[in-house]
Short mmCIF file of C-alpha atoms in Angstrom, two decimals:
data_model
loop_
_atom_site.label_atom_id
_atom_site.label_comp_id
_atom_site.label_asym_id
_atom_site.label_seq_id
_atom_site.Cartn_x
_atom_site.Cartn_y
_atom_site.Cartn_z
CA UNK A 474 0.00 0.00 0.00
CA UNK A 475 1.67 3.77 -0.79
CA UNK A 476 0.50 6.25 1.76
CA UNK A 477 0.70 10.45 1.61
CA UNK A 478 1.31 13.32 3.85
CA UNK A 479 -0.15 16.02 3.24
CA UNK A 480 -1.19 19.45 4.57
CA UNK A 481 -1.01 22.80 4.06
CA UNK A 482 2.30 25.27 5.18
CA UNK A 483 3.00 25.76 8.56
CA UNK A 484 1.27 22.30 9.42
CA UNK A 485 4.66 20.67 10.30
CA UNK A 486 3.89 17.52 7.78
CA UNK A 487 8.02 17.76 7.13
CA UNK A 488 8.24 17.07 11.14
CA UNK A 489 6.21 14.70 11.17
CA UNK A 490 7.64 13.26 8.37
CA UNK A 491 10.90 13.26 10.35
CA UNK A 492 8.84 11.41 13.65
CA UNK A 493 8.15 8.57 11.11
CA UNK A 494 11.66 8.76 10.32
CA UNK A 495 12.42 7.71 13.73
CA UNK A 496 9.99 4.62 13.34
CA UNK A 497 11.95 3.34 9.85
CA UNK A 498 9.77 5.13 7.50
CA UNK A 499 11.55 6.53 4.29
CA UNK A 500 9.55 9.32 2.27
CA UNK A 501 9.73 10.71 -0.94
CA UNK A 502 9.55 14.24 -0.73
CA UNK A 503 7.46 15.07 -3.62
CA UNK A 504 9.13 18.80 -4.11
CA UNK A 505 12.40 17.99 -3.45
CA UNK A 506 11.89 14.83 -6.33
CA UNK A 507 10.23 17.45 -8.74
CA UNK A 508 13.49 20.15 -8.48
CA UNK A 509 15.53 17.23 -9.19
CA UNK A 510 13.91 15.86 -12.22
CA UNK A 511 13.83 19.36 -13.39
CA UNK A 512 17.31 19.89 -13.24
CA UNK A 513 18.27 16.06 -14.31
CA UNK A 514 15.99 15.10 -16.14
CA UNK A 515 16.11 14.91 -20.38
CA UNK A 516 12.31 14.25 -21.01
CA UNK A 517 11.37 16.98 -18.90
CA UNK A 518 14.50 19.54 -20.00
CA UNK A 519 12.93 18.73 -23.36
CA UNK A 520 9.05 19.31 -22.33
CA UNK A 521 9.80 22.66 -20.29
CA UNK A 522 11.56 23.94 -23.35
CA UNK A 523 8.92 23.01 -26.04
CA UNK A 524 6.15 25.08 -23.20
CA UNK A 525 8.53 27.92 -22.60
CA UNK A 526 11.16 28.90 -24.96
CA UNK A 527 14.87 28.25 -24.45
CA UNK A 528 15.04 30.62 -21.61
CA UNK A 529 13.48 27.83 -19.54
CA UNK A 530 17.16 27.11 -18.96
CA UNK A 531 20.36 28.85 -18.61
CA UNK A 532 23.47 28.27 -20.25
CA UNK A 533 24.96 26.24 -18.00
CA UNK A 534 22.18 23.97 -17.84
CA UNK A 535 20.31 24.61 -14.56
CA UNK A 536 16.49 25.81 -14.66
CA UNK A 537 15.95 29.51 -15.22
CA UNK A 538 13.56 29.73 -11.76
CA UNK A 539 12.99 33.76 -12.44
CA UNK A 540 11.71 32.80 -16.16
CA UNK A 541 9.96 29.74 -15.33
CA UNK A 542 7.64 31.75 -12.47
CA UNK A 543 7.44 34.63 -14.90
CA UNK A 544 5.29 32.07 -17.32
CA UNK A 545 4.22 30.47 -14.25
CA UNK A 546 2.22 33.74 -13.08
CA UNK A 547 0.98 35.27 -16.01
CA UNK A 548 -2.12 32.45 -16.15
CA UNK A 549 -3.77 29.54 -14.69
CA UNK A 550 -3.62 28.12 -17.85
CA UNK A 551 0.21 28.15 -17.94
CA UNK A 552 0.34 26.91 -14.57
CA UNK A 553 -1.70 23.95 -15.16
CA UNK A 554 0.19 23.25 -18.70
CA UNK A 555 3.69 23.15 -16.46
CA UNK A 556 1.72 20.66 -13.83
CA UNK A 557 0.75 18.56 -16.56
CA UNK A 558 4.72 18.25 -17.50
CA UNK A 559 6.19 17.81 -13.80
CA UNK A 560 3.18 16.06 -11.26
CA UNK A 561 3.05 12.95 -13.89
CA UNK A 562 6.91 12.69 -14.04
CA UNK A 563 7.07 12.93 -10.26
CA UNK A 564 4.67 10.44 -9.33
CA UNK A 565 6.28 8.09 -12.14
CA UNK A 566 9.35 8.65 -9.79
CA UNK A 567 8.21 7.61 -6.62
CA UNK A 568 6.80 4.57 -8.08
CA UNK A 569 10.20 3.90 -9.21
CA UNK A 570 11.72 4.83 -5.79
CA UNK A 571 10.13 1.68 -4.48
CA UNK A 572 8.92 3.82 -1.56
CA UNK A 573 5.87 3.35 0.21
CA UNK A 574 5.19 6.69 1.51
CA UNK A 575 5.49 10.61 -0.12
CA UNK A 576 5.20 13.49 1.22
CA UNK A 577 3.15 16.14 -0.98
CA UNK A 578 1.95 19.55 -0.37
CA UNK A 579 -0.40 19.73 -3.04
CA UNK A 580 -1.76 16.04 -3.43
CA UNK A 581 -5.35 17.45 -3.76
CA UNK A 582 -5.08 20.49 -5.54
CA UNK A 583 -2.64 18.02 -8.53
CA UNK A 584 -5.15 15.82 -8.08
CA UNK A 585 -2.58 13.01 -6.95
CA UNK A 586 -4.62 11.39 -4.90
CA UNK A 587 -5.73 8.26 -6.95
CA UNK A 588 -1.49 7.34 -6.68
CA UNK A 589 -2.10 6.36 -2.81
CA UNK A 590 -3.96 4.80 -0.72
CA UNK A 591 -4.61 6.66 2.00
CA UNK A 592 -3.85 9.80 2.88
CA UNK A 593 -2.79 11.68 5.99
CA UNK A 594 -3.31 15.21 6.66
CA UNK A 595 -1.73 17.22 9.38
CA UNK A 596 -3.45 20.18 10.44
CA UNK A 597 -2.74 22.99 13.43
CA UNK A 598 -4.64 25.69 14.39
CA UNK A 599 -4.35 28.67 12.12
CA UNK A 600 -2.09 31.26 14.44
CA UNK A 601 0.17 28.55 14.94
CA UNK A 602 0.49 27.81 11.55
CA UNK A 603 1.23 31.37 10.83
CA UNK A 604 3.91 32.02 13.66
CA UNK A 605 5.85 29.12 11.85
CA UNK A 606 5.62 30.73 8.47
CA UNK A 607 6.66 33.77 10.26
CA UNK A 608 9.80 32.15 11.95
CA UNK A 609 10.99 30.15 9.50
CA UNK A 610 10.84 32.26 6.49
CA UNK A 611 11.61 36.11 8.59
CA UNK A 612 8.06 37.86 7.17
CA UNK A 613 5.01 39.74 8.84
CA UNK A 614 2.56 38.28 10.44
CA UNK A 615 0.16 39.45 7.30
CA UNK A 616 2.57 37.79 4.59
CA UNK A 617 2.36 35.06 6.65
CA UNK A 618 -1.85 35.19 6.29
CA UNK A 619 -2.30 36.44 2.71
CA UNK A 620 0.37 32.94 2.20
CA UNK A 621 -2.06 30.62 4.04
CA UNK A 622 -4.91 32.20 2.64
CA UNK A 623 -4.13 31.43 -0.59
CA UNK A 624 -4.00 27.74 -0.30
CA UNK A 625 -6.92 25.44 0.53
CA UNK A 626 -8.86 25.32 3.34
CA UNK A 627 -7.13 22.87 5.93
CA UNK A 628 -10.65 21.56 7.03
CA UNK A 629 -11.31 20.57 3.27
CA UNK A 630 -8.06 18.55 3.21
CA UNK A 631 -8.82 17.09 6.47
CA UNK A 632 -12.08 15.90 5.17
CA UNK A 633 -10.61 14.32 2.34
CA UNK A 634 -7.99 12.32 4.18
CA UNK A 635 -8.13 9.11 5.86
CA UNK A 636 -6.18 10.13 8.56
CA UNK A 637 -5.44 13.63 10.63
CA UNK A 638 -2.91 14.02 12.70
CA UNK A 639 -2.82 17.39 14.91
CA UNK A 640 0.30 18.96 14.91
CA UNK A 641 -0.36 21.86 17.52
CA UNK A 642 2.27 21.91 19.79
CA UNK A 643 -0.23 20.54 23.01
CA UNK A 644 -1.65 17.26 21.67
CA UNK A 645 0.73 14.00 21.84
CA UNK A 646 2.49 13.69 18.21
CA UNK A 647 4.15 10.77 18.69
CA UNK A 648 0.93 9.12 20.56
CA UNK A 649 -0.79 10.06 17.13
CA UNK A 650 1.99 8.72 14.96
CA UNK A 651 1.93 5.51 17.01
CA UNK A 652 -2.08 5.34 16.78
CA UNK A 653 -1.68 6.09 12.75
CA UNK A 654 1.22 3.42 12.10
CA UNK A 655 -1.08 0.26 14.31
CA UNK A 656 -3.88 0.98 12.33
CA UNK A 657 -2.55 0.99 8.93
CA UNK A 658 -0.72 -2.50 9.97
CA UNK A 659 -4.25 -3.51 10.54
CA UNK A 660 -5.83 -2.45 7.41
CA UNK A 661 -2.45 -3.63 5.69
CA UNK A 662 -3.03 -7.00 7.04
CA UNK A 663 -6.76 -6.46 6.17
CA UNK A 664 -5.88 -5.86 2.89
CA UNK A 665 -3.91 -8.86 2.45
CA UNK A 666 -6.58 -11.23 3.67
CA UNK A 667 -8.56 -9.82 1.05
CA UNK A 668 -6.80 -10.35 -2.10
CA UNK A 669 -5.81 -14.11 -1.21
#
């Protein structure tokens, strides 16, 4: 079974990607594994090219990030022809990283979710989430907001998942992470019965 973590920024899904970490768990960061194909990869070199124009990379041969977000921004309709490029190469990736688990910020609005089998969200309360935006990236409190308000609704992302797992500061993580790993085991083993 292949499993997701997802939720939106200032969540802490990385930590608690790190606290499964601890318990074995490798993850395939689905970012990190899109940069990476970006920069290594021929099929996709040769894709972003055709879309944008040979400024999509610089001479030496590394992605042109301030020309790539230029077509990026100027429509929806760009941004959803360089997601149709990257989200199927990076998906095509993890299955070939043998992984069981990914890590994906996005998984609902790519519309990734039919790659896993369950899905775990990790949510904390909005202020929280916005003093760790504020921390970790040095901006205003109303950056921080007009960042998180952009993205979707954590309660609609909750909803969708399988599991949540509260990542407030107060409630027992690794409880939750401990609750979370017995019962997919079960429904692992569930699963198994099944398709004898």
């Amino acid at each position: 079974m292949r499993y997701c973590i997802t939720g939106g920024i200032g969540a802490g899904k990385s930590y608690v990607c790190k606290r499964l970490e601890h318990h074995g768990i490798r993850i395939y960061d689905c970012d990190k594994g899109a940069k990476q194909l970006l920069h290594t990869s021929p099929t996709l070199r040769k894709a972003m090219t055709t879309l944008i124009g040979r400024e999509a990379y610089k001479a030496d041969g590394t992605l042109n990030k301030a020309a790539v977000t230029r077509y990026l921004l100027a429509s929806e309709e760009n941004k959803q022809r360089i997601n149709a490029i990257v989200h199927p190469a990076v998906m095509e990736d993890f299955h070939r990283s043998g992984l069981q688990w990914m890590e994906s910020a996005i998984l609902y609005e790519a519309h990734l979710e039919h790659y896993v089998d369950k899905v775990i969200a990790v949510t904390a309360p909005t202020e929280t989430r916005i003093k760790r935006i504020m921390q970790r990236d040095g901006i205003t409190h109303s950056m921080a907001k007009e960042w998180l308000d952009k993205q979707t609704d954590q309660s609609i992302v909750a909803d969708k998942a399988d599991y949540v797992i509260v990542n407030d500061g107060i409630s027992n993580l690794d409880g939750q992470i401990e609750q979370l790993l017995s019962a997919l085991a079960k429904a692992e083993k569930e699963d198994d019965s099944t398709n004898r």
